[in-house]
Amino acid sequence: MMLMCKLDSILFQVALNAHKVVN
């Protein structure tokens, strides 16, 4: 469960960074 939460958090941050780069 904790692992999934960490993975989700990392994916969320990566998506945010990608969004910033695109804009």
Tab-separated table of N, CA and C in Angstrom:
chain	number	residue	atom	x	y	z
A	1	MET	N	0.840	-1.202	0.000
A	1	MET	CA	0.000	0.000	0.000
A	1	MET	C	0.882	1.262	0.000
A	2	MET	N	1.831	1.291	0.932
A	2	MET	CA	2.717	2.456	1.010
A	2	MET	C	3.513	2.621	-0.283
A	3	LEU	N	3.949	1.473	-0.823
A	3	LEU	CA	4.716	1.527	-2.073
A	3	LEU	C	3.876	2.167	-3.179
A	4	MET	N	2.638	1.745	-3.291
A	4	MET	CA	1.760	2.282	-4.322
A	4	MET	C	1.572	3.781	-4.113
A	5	CYS	N	1.419	4.173	-2.853
A	5	CYS	CA	1.220	5.594	-2.549
A	5	CYS	C	2.441	6.393	-3.006
A	6	LYS	N	3.628	5.852	-2.723
A	6	LYS	CA	4.859	6.545	-3.124
A	6	LYS	C	4.933	6.622	-4.642
A	7	LEU	N	4.620	5.510	-5.297
A	7	LEU	CA	4.665	5.483	-6.762
A	7	LEU	C	3.697	6.517	-7.331
A	8	ASP	N	2.504	6.563	-6.778
A	8	ASP	CA	1.489	7.504	-7.240
A	8	ASP	C	2.002	8.933	-7.067
A	9	SER	N	2.632	9.196	-5.928
A	9	SER	CA	3.149	10.540	-5.649
A	9	SER	C	4.217	10.918	-6.667
A	10	ILE	N	5.113	9.969	-6.948
A	10	ILE	CA	6.193	10.232	-7.916
A	10	ILE	C	5.588	10.491	-9.298
A	11	LEU	N	4.636	9.662	-9.697
A	11	LEU	CA	4.015	9.833	-11.015
A	11	LEU	C	3.331	11.195	-11.088
A	12	PHE	N	2.689	11.584	-9.990
A	12	PHE	CA	1.991	12.875	-9.947
A	12	PHE	C	2.991	14.016	-10.146
A	13	GLN	N	4.132	13.934	-9.457
A	13	GLN	CA	5.158	14.981	-9.583
A	13	GLN	C	5.716	15.018	-11.002
A	14	VAL	N	5.937	13.844	-11.573
A	14	VAL	CA	6.472	13.783	-12.943
A	14	VAL	C	5.485	14.427	-13.908
A	15	ALA	N	4.216	14.143	-13.729
A	15	ALA	CA	3.190	14.709	-14.613
A	15	ALA	C	3.164	16.232	-14.458
A	16	LEU	N	3.303	16.699	-13.219
A	16	LEU	CA	3.303	18.143	-12.977
A	16	LEU	C	4.486	18.787	-13.674
A	17	ASN	N	5.658	18.193	-13.535
A	17	ASN	CA	6.863	18.740	-14.174
A	17	ASN	C	6.687	18.744	-15.686
A	18	ALA	N	6.151	17.679	-16.225
A	18	ALA	CA	5.952	17.588	-17.682
A	18	ALA	C	5.010	18.705	-18.126
A	19	HIS	N	3.972	18.950	-17.349
A	19	HIS	CA	3.005	19.995	-17.684
A	19	HIS	C	3.695	21.363	-17.699
A	20	LYS	N	4.576	21.588	-16.711
A	20	LYS	CA	5.301	22.873	-16.647
A	20	LYS	C	6.201	23.023	-17.869
A	21	VAL	N	6.864	21.936	-18.253
A	21	VAL	CA	7.783	21.995	-19.401
A	21	VAL	C	6.998	22.285	-20.682
A	22	VAL	N	5.835	21.667	-20.813
A	22	VAL	CA	5.026	21.850	-22.027
A	22	VAL	C	4.608	23.305	-22.157
A	23	ASN	N	4.213	23.909	-21.046
A	23	ASN	CA	3.753	25.311	-21.096
A	23	ASN	C	4.937	26.243	-21.233
